[in-house]
PDB file of C-alpha atoms and ligand atoms in Angstrom:
ATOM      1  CA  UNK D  28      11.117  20.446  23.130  1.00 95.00           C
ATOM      2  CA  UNK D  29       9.519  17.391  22.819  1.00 97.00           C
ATOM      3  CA  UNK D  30       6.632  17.216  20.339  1.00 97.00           C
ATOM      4  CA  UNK D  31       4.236  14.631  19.343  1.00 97.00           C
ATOM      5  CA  UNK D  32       1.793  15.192  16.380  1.00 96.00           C
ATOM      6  CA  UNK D  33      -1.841  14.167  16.375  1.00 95.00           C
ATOM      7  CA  UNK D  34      -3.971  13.828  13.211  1.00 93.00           C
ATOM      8  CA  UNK D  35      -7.014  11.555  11.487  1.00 92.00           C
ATOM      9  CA  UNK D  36      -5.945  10.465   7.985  1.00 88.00           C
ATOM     10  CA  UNK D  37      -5.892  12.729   5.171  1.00 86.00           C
ATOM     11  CA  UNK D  38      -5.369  15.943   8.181  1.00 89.00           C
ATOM     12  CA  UNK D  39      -2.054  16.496   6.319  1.00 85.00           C
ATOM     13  CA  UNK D  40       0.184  15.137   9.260  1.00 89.00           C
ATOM     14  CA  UNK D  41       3.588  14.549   7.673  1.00 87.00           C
ATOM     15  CA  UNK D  42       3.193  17.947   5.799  1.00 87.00           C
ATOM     16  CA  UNK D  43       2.960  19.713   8.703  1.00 91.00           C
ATOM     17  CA  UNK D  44       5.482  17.826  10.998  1.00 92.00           C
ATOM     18  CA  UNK D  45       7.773  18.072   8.077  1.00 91.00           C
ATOM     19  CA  UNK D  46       7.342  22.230   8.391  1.00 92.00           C
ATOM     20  CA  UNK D  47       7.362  22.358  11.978  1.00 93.00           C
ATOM     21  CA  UNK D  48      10.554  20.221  11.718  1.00 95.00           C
ATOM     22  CA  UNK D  49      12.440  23.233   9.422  1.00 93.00           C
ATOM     23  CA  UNK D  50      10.795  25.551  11.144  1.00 93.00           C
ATOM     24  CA  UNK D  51      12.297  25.308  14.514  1.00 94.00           C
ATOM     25  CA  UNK D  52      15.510  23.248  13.199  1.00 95.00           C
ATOM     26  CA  UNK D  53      14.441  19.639  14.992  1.00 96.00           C
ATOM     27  CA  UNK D  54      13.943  16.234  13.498  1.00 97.00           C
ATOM     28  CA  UNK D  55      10.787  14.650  12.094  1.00 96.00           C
ATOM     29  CA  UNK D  56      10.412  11.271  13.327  1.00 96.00           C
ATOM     30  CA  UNK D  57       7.791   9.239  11.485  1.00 93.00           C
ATOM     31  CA  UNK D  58       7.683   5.363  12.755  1.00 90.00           C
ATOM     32  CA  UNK D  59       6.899   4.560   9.177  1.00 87.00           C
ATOM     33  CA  UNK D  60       9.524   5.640   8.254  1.00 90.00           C
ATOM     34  CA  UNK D  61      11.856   4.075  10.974  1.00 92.00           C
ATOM     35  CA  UNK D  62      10.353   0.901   9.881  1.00 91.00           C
ATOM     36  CA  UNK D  63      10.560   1.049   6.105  1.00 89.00           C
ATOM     37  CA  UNK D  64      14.233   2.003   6.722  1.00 92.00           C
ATOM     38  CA  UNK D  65      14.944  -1.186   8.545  1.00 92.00           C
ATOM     39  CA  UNK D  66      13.239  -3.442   6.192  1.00 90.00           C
ATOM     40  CA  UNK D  67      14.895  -1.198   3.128  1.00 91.00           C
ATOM     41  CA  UNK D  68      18.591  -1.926   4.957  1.00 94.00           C
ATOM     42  CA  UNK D  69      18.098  -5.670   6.179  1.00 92.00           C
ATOM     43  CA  UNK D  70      18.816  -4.996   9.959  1.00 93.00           C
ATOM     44  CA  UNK D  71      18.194  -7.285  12.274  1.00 92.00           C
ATOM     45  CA  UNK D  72      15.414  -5.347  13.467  1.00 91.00           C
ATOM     46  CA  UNK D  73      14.146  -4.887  10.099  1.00 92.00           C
ATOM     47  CA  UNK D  74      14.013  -8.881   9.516  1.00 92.00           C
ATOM     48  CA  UNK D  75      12.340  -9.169  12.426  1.00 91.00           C
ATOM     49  CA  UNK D  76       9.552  -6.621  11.527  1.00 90.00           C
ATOM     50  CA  UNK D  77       9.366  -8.276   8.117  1.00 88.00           C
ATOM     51  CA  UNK D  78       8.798 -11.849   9.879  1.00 90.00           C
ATOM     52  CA  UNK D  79       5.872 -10.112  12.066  1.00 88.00           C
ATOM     53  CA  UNK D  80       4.020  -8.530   9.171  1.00 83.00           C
ATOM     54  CA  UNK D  81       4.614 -11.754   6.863  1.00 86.00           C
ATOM     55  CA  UNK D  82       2.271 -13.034   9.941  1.00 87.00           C
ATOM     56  CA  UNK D  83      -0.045 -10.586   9.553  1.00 84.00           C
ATOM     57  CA  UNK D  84       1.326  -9.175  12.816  1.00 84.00           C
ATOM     58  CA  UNK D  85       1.277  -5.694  13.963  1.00 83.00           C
ATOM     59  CA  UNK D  86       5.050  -4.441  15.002  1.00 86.00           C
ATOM     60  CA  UNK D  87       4.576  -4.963  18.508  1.00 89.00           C
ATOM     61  CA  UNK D  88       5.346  -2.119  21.055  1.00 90.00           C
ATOM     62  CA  UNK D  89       8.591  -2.851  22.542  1.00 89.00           C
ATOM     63  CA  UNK D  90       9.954  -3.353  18.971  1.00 90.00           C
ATOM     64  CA  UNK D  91       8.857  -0.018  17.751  1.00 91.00           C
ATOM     65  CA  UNK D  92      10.274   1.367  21.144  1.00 92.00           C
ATOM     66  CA  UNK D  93      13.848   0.237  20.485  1.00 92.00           C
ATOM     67  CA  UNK D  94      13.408   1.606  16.901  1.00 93.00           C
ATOM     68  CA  UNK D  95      12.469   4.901  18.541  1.00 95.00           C
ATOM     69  CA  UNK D  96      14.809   5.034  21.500  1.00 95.00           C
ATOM     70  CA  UNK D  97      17.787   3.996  18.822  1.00 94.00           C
ATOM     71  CA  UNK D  98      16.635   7.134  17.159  1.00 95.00           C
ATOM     72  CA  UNK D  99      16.478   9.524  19.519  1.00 96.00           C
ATOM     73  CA  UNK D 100      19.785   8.499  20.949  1.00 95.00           C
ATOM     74  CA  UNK D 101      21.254  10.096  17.715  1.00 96.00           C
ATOM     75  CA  UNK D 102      22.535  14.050  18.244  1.00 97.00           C
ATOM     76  CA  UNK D 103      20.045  15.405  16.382  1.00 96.00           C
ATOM     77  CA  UNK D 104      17.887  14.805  18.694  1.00 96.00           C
ATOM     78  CA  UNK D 105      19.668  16.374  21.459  1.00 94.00           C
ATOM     79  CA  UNK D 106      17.044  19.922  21.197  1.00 94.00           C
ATOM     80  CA  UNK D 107      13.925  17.488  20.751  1.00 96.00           C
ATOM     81  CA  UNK D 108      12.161  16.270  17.897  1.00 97.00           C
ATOM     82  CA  UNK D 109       8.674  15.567  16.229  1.00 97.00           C
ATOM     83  CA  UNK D 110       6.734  12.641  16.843  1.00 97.00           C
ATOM     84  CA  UNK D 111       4.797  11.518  13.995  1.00 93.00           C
ATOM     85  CA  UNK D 112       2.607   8.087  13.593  1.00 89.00           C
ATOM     86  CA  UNK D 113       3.252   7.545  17.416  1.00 93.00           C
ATOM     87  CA  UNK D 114       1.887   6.627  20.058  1.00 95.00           C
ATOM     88  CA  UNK D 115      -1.613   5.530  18.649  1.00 91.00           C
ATOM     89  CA  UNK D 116      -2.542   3.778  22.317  1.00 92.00           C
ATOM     90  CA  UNK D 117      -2.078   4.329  25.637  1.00 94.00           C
ATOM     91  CA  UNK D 118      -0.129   1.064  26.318  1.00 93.00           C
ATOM     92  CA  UNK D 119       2.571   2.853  23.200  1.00 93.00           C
ATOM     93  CA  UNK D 120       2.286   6.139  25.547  1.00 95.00           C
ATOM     94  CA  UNK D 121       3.317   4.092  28.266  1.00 94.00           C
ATOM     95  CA  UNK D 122       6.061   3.073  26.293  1.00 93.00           C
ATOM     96  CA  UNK D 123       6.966   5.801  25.079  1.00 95.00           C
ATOM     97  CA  UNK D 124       7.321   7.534  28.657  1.00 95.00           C
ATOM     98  CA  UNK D 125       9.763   4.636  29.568  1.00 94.00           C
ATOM     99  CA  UNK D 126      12.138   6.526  26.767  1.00 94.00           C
ATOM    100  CA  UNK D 127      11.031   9.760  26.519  1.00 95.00           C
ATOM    101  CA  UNK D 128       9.804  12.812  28.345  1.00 95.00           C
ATOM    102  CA  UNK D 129       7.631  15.026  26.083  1.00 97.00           C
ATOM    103  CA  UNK D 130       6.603  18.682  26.250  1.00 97.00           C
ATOM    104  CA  UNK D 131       3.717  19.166  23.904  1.00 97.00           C
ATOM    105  CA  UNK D 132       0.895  17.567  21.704  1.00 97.00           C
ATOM    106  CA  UNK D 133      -0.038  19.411  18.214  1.00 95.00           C
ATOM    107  CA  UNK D 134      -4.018  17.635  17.763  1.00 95.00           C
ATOM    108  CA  UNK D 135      -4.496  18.698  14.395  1.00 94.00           C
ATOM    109  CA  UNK D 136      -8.350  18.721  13.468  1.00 92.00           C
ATOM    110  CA  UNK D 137      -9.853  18.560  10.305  1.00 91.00           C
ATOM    111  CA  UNK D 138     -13.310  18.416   9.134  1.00 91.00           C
ATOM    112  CA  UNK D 139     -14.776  15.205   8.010  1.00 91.00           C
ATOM    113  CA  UNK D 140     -15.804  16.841   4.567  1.00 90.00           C
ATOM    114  CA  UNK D 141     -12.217  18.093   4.146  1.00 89.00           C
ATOM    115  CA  UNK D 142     -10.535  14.761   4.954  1.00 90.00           C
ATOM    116  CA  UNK D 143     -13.042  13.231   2.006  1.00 89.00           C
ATOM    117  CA  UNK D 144     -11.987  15.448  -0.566  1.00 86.00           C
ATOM    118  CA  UNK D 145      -8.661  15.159   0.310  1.00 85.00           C
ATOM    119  CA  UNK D 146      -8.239  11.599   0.485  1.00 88.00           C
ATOM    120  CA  UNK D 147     -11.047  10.803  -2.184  1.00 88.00           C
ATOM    121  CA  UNK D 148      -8.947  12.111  -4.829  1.00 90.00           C
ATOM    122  CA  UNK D 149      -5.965  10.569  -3.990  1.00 90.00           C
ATOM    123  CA  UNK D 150      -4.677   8.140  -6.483  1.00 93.00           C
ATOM    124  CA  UNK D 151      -2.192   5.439  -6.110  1.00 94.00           C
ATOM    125  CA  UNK D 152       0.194   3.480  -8.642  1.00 95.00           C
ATOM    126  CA  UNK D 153      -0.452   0.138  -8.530  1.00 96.00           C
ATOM    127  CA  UNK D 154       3.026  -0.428  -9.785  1.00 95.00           C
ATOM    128  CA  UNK D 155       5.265   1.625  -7.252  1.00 95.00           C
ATOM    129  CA  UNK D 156       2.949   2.658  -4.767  1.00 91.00           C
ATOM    130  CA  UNK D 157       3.469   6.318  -5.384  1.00 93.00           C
ATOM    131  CA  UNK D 158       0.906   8.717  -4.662  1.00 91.00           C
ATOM    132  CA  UNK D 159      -1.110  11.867  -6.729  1.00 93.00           C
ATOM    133  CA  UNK D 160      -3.825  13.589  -6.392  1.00 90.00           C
ATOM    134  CA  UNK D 161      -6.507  14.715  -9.209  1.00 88.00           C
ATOM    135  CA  UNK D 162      -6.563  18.020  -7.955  1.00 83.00           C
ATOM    136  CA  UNK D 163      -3.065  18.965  -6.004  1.00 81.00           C
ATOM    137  CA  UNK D 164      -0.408  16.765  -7.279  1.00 88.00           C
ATOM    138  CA  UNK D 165      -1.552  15.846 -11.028  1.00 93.00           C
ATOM    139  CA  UNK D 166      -0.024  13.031 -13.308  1.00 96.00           C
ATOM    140  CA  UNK D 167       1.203  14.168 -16.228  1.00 96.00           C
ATOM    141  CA  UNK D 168      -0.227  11.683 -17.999  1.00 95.00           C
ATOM    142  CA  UNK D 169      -4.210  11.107 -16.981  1.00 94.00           C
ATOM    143  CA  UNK D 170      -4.128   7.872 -15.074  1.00 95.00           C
ATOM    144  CA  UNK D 171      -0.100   6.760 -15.741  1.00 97.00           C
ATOM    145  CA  UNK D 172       2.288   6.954 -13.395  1.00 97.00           C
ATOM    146  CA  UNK D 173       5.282  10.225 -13.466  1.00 97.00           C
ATOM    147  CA  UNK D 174       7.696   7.562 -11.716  1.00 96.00           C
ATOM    148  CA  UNK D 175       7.303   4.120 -13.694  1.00 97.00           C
ATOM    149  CA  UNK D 176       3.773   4.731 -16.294  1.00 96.00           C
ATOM    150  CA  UNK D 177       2.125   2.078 -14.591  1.00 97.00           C
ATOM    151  CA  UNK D 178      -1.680   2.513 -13.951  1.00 97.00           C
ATOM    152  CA  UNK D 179      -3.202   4.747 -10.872  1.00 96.00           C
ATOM    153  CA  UNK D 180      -5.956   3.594  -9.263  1.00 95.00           C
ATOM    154  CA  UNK D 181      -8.104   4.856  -6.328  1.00 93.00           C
ATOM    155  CA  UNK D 182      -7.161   2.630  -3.143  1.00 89.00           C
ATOM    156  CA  UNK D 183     -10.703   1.160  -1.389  1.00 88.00           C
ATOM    157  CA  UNK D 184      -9.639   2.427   1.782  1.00 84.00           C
ATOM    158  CA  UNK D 185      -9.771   6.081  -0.340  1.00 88.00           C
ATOM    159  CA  UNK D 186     -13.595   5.819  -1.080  1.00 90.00           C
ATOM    160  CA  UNK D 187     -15.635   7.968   1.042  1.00 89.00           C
ATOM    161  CA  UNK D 188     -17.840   5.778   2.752  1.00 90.00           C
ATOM    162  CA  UNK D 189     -14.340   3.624   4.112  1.00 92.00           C
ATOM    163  CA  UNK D 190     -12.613   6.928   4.825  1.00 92.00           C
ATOM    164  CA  UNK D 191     -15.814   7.829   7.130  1.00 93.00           C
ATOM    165  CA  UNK D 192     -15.253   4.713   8.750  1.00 93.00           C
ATOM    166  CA  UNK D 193     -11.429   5.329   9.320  1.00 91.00           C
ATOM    167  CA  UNK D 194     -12.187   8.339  10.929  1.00 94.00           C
ATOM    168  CA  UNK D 195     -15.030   6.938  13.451  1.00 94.00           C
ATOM    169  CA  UNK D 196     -11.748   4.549  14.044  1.00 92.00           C
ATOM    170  CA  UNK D 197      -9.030   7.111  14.318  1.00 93.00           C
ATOM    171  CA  UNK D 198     -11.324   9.111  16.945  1.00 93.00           C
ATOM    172  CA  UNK D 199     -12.372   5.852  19.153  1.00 94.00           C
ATOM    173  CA  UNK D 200      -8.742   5.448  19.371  1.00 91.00           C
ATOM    174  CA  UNK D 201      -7.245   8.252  19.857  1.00 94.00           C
ATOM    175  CA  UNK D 202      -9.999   9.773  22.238  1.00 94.00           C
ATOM    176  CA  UNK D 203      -8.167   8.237  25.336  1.00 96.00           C
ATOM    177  CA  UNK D 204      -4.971   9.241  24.491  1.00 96.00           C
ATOM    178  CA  UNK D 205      -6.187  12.937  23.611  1.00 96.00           C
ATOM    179  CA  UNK D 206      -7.261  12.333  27.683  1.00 97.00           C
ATOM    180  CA  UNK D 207      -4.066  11.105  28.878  1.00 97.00           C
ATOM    181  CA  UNK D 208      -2.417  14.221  27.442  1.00 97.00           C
ATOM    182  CA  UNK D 209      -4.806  16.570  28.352  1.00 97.00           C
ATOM    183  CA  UNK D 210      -4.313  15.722  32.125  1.00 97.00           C
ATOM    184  CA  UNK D 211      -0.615  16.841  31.594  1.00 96.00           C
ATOM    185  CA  UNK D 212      -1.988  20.032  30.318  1.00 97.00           C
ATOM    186  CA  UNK D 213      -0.077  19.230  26.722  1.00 97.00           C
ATOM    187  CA  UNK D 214      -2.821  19.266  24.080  1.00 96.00           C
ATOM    188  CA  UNK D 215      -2.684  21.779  21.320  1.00 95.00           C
ATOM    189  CA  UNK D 216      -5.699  22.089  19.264  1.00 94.00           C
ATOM    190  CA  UNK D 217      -4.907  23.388  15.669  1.00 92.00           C
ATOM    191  CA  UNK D 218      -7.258  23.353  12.602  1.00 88.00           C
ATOM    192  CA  UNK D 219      -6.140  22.298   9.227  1.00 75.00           C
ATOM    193  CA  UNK D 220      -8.827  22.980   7.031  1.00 67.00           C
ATOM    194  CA  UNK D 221      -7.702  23.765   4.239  1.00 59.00           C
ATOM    195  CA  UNK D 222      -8.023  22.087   1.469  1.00 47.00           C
ATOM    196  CA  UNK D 223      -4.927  22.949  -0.631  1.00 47.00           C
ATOM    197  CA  UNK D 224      -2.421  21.225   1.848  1.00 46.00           C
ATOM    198  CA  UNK D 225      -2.226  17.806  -0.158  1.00 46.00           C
ATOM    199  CA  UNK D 226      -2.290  14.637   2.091  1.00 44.00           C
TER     200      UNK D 226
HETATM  201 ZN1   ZN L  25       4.492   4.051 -10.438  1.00 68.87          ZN
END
């Protein structure tokens, strides 16, 4: 079974392809994470992606592809796997069905007011990057960093009025995708709502 996974920010999308993933015994993909591992290794590929974002360049679509196709190629993937982070467009759907067949499409919905508490009290380390939460995944010092004790701040694209714009964003462009899969009868609809999943 092929499975892609839908969801605005904050909906809790990794978490829950990362559950689905031990739950029936099939790989979580996450592009992100295909891409941080090339960069993190010094491929080819991943020198390549580097170049593109030094240029302020998205990674375009063909490039992700081979990243993808290289991945499912591996055995693991022989039963299916879990899309996450892709595609966010049609044109990456058409891609992606140049590769890939796929079964099913988990939409996960969220409230708008959920998706604001959740991501409005996310805090990040300036330092590392790493990510807490003031109410689900505390610091054990107020405002230091577990990992490295540098300082946690709340990310602008974390404020509520930005995260309201993400998600006008997130729906514009995912609206005609949720379309294209619909008319292969492959849309899920689940509801996430709650608010103690952290992001
Ligand atoms: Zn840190």
């Amino acid at each position: 079974m092929k499975i892609l996974v839908f969801g605005p920010p904050g909906s809790g999308k990794g978490t829950y392809a990362s559950r689905l993933s031990a739950k029936l015994g099939m790989p979580h993909i996450s592009t992100g994470d295909l891409v941080r591992d090339e960069i993190k290794n010094q491929t080819e590929m991943g020198k390549r992606i580097n170049d593109y974002s030094s240029r302020g360049l998205l990674v375009p679509d063909n490039v992700m592809c081979q990243l993808l196709q290289k991945r499912i190629a591996q055995p693991d993937c022989k039963g299916g796997f879990i899309l996450d982070g892709f595609p966010r467009t049609i044109p990456q759907a058409q891609e992606l069905e140049k590769i890939s067949t796929t079964d099913l499409v988990i939409n996960l919905q969220v409230p708008d007011a959920v998706v604001i508490e959740r991501l409005g009290a996310r805090l990040t380390c300036r330092n590392c990057g790493a990510i807490y939460n003031e109410r689900f995944l505390k610091p054990r010092t107020p405002g230091r960093c577990d990992k490295c004790t540098g300082q946690l701040y709340q990310r602008e694209d974390d404020r509520p009025s930005v995260i309201q714009q993400r998600l006008e964003l997130y729906r514009q462009q995912t609206q005609p995708l949720l379309e294209h899969y619909a008319s292969k009868n492959q849309i899920r609809n689940i509801t996430n709502n709650q608010t103690d999943v952290p992001p």
